[in-house]
Amino acid sequence: MSFWDRLTGGSKPKPATDNLDYLSEALALERQGDYDAALTSYRLALRQKPNNHKVLQNMAIAYSKLGQLDEAIRCYRRALAIEPKLSGAHYGLGFLLLRRGDVSDAAFHLEAFLMDPPRSPEAERWVKHAQKTLNEMKGSEPQPSNQKLKTSEYPGILE
């Protein structure tokens, strides 16, 4: 809007937040390797939609890349509280918990990921990695296909 339009009461400018797509901005910043700036954009995206599980999952990834594992775990857990079957969050959380030494919770999340993994050629490598890790955690014992997860220990995660 030009100075003249503002002076004469011409068309009103739209608020800046109406035109910004913070999620796209954050993803672009991540591709550039600027994870701190990406996190700022993710936070702004959460202000617009506080329960956006995709934003929370992406924040967890950015925190992981910055080595802020506790924050990453918190974001994954929050994303799963909103969308309990979010396979990517189960995968990421499982490996972060394993890295922290929380083997039983890590196994739970890897099993949850494997119960409903993404279906794509690219995802196959993540599925194999999760299965291999889970087998190593359990001493390479084959898992019975009818084994159920104990959902009572993790309310709200699985239905």
mmCIF file of C-alpha atoms in Angstrom:
data_model
loop_
_atom_site.group_PDB
_atom_site.id
_atom_site.type_symbol
_atom_site.label_atom_id
_atom_site.label_comp_id
_atom_site.label_asym_id
_atom_site.label_seq_id
_atom_site.Cartn_x
_atom_site.Cartn_y
_atom_site.Cartn_z
ATOM 1 C CA MET A 1 0.000 0.000 0.000
ATOM 2 C CA SER A 2 1.394 3.378 -0.927
ATOM 3 C CA PHE A 3 1.756 6.305 1.394
ATOM 4 C CA TRP A 4 -1.049 8.118 -0.453
ATOM 5 C CA ASP A 5 -3.480 5.210 -0.034
ATOM 6 C CA ARG A 6 -2.777 5.041 3.683
ATOM 7 C CA LEU A 7 -3.120 8.804 4.026
ATOM 8 C CA THR A 8 -6.433 8.964 2.193
ATOM 9 C CA GLY A 9 -7.877 5.870 3.828
ATOM 10 C CA GLY A 10 -7.520 3.684 0.750
ATOM 11 C CA SER A 11 -7.641 -0.078 1.048
ATOM 12 C CA LYS A 12 -6.677 -1.377 4.448
ATOM 13 C CA PRO A 13 -3.541 -3.490 4.685
ATOM 14 C CA LYS A 14 -3.995 -7.083 5.716
ATOM 15 C CA PRO A 15 -2.352 -8.052 8.979
ATOM 16 C CA ALA A 16 1.075 -9.517 8.281
ATOM 17 C CA THR A 17 0.222 -12.774 10.044
ATOM 18 C CA ASP A 18 -2.628 -13.468 7.625
ATOM 19 C CA ASN A 19 -0.231 -13.744 4.715
ATOM 20 C CA LEU A 20 2.593 -15.733 6.286
ATOM 21 C CA ASP A 21 2.962 -19.465 6.041
ATOM 22 C CA TYR A 22 5.305 -20.120 8.943
ATOM 23 C CA LEU A 23 5.420 -23.862 8.351
ATOM 24 C CA SER A 24 6.697 -23.459 4.785
ATOM 25 C CA GLU A 25 9.156 -20.853 5.967
ATOM 26 C CA ALA A 26 10.448 -23.183 8.691
ATOM 27 C CA LEU A 27 10.864 -26.066 6.270
ATOM 28 C CA ALA A 28 12.840 -23.844 3.897
ATOM 29 C CA LEU A 29 15.075 -22.691 6.755
ATOM 30 C CA GLU A 30 15.683 -26.313 7.755
ATOM 31 C CA ARG A 31 16.724 -27.173 4.201
ATOM 32 C CA GLN A 32 19.287 -24.367 4.503
ATOM 33 C CA GLY A 33 20.518 -25.843 7.784
ATOM 34 C CA ASP A 34 19.316 -22.928 9.926
ATOM 35 C CA TYR A 35 17.566 -24.937 12.633
ATOM 36 C CA ASP A 36 17.411 -22.120 15.190
ATOM 37 C CA ALA A 37 15.548 -19.859 12.763
ATOM 38 C CA ALA A 38 13.362 -22.790 11.709
ATOM 39 C CA LEU A 39 12.357 -23.323 15.332
ATOM 40 C CA THR A 40 11.327 -19.682 15.585
ATOM 41 C CA SER A 41 9.071 -20.115 12.549
ATOM 42 C CA TYR A 42 7.670 -23.363 13.954
ATOM 43 C CA ARG A 43 6.801 -21.572 17.202
ATOM 44 C CA LEU A 44 4.980 -18.886 15.219
ATOM 45 C CA ALA A 45 3.136 -21.613 13.282
ATOM 46 C CA LEU A 46 2.057 -23.139 16.608
ATOM 47 C CA ARG A 47 0.636 -19.785 17.677
ATOM 48 C CA GLN A 48 -1.629 -19.936 14.645
ATOM 49 C CA LYS A 49 -2.588 -23.588 15.212
ATOM 50 C CA PRO A 50 -1.542 -24.787 18.694
ATOM 51 C CA ASN A 51 -2.507 -28.433 18.073
ATOM 52 C CA ASN A 52 -0.739 -28.918 14.752
ATOM 53 C CA HIS A 53 0.950 -32.305 15.203
ATOM 54 C CA LYS A 54 2.954 -31.868 11.981
ATOM 55 C CA VAL A 55 4.559 -28.702 13.291
ATOM 56 C CA LEU A 56 5.355 -30.407 16.601
ATOM 57 C CA GLN A 57 6.921 -33.377 14.809
ATOM 58 C CA ASN A 58 9.052 -31.063 12.667
ATOM 59 C CA MET A 59 10.085 -29.117 15.762
ATOM 60 C CA ALA A 60 11.215 -32.368 17.350
ATOM 61 C CA ILE A 61 13.375 -33.123 14.328
ATOM 62 C CA ALA A 62 14.938 -29.647 14.429
ATOM 63 C CA TYR A 63 15.611 -29.941 18.167
ATOM 64 C CA SER A 64 17.209 -33.340 17.547
ATOM 65 C CA LYS A 65 19.526 -31.875 14.934
ATOM 66 C CA LEU A 66 20.547 -29.176 17.407
ATOM 67 C CA GLY A 67 21.254 -31.799 20.078
ATOM 68 C CA GLN A 68 18.414 -30.593 22.315
ATOM 69 C CA LEU A 69 17.074 -34.064 22.947
ATOM 70 C CA ASP A 70 14.852 -33.274 25.937
ATOM 71 C CA GLU A 71 13.009 -30.625 23.902
ATOM 72 C CA ALA A 72 12.736 -33.041 20.968
ATOM 73 C CA ILE A 73 11.250 -35.720 23.217
ATOM 74 C CA ARG A 74 8.779 -33.205 24.659
ATOM 75 C CA CYS A 75 7.631 -32.198 21.147
ATOM 76 C CA TYR A 76 7.249 -35.812 20.015
ATOM 77 C CA ARG A 77 5.191 -36.632 23.116
ATOM 78 C CA ARG A 78 2.986 -33.594 22.578
ATOM 79 C CA ALA A 79 2.463 -34.543 18.913
ATOM 80 C CA LEU A 80 1.490 -38.068 19.977
ATOM 81 C CA ALA A 81 -0.939 -36.707 22.556
ATOM 82 C CA ILE A 82 -2.712 -34.951 19.673
ATOM 83 C CA GLU A 83 -2.328 -37.706 17.058
ATOM 84 C CA PRO A 84 -1.622 -41.047 18.819
ATOM 85 C CA LYS A 85 -0.947 -43.013 15.630
ATOM 86 C CA LEU A 86 1.619 -40.586 14.195
ATOM 87 C CA SER A 87 4.152 -43.152 13.037
ATOM 88 C CA GLY A 88 6.995 -40.693 12.417
ATOM 89 C CA ALA A 89 6.735 -39.417 15.974
ATOM 90 C CA HIS A 90 6.818 -42.974 17.344
ATOM 91 C CA TYR A 91 9.908 -43.699 15.245
ATOM 92 C CA GLY A 92 11.776 -40.546 16.270
ATOM 93 C CA LEU A 93 10.766 -40.801 19.909
ATOM 94 C CA GLY A 94 11.740 -44.472 20.046
ATOM 95 C CA PHE A 95 15.284 -43.746 18.900
ATOM 96 C CA LEU A 96 15.688 -40.707 21.160
ATOM 97 C CA LEU A 97 14.534 -42.713 24.168
ATOM 98 C CA LEU A 98 16.914 -45.509 23.237
ATOM 99 C CA ARG A 99 19.756 -43.006 23.022
ATOM 100 C CA ARG A 100 18.813 -41.777 26.496
ATOM 101 C CA GLY A 101 18.833 -45.360 27.824
ATOM 102 C CA ASP A 102 15.074 -45.761 28.291
ATOM 103 C CA VAL A 103 14.914 -49.157 26.589
ATOM 104 C CA SER A 104 11.393 -50.223 27.538
ATOM 105 C CA ASP A 105 9.741 -46.980 26.389
ATOM 106 C CA ALA A 106 11.892 -47.011 23.257
ATOM 107 C CA ALA A 107 10.724 -50.537 22.455
ATOM 108 C CA PHE A 108 7.111 -49.490 22.959
ATOM 109 C CA HIS A 109 7.413 -46.652 20.444
ATOM 110 C CA LEU A 110 9.297 -48.741 17.891
ATOM 111 C CA GLU A 111 6.602 -51.411 18.157
ATOM 112 C CA ALA A 112 3.920 -48.730 17.732
ATOM 113 C CA PHE A 113 5.738 -47.490 14.626
ATOM 114 C CA LEU A 114 5.922 -51.014 13.203
ATOM 115 C CA MET A 115 2.219 -51.637 13.855
ATOM 116 C CA ASP A 116 1.290 -48.967 11.307
ATOM 117 C CA PRO A 117 4.376 -47.951 9.328
ATOM 118 C CA PRO A 118 4.273 -45.567 6.387
ATOM 119 C CA ARG A 119 3.778 -47.318 3.066
ATOM 120 C CA SER A 120 6.297 -46.117 0.512
ATOM 121 C CA PRO A 121 9.483 -47.403 -1.073
ATOM 122 C CA GLU A 122 11.489 -44.790 0.855
ATOM 123 C CA ALA A 123 9.884 -45.783 4.165
ATOM 124 C CA GLU A 124 10.987 -49.399 3.757
ATOM 125 C CA ARG A 125 14.493 -48.557 4.971
ATOM 126 C CA TRP A 126 13.081 -46.938 8.129
ATOM 127 C CA VAL A 127 10.896 -49.979 8.764
ATOM 128 C CA LYS A 128 13.895 -52.314 8.388
ATOM 129 C CA HIS A 129 15.973 -50.111 10.678
ATOM 130 C CA ALA A 130 13.281 -50.073 13.375
ATOM 131 C CA GLN A 131 12.768 -53.850 13.126
ATOM 132 C CA LYS A 132 16.502 -54.542 13.285
ATOM 133 C CA THR A 133 16.924 -52.265 16.295
ATOM 134 C CA LEU A 134 13.942 -53.787 18.066
ATOM 135 C CA ASN A 135 15.269 -57.310 17.440
ATOM 136 C CA GLU A 136 18.677 -56.312 18.813
ATOM 137 C CA MET A 137 17.034 -54.779 21.875
ATOM 138 C CA LYS A 138 15.171 -57.994 22.546
ATOM 139 C CA GLY A 139 18.134 -60.270 21.940
ATOM 140 C CA SER A 140 17.112 -61.070 18.357
ATOM 141 C CA GLU A 141 14.123 -63.058 19.586
ATOM 142 C CA PRO A 142 11.394 -63.286 16.947
ATOM 143 C CA GLN A 143 8.250 -61.468 18.031
ATOM 144 C CA PRO A 144 4.952 -63.353 17.978
ATOM 145 C CA SER A 145 2.578 -61.678 15.539
ATOM 146 C CA ASN A 146 -0.293 -61.812 18.040
ATOM 147 C CA GLN A 147 1.612 -60.001 20.804
ATOM 148 C CA LYS A 148 -0.277 -56.917 22.001
ATOM 149 C CA LEU A 149 1.262 -53.767 23.407
ATOM 150 C CA LYS A 150 0.376 -52.935 26.977
ATOM 151 C CA THR A 151 -1.683 -49.837 26.321
ATOM 152 C CA SER A 152 -2.619 -49.398 29.966
ATOM 153 C CA GLU A 153 0.964 -48.328 30.695
ATOM 154 C CA TYR A 154 0.727 -45.610 28.037
ATOM 155 C CA PRO A 155 -2.779 -44.147 28.222
ATOM 156 C CA GLY A 156 -3.871 -42.262 25.165
ATOM 157 C CA ILE A 157 -1.095 -43.538 22.900
ATOM 158 C CA LEU A 158 -2.910 -46.463 21.297
ATOM 159 C CA GLU A 159 -6.577 -47.225 21.109
#
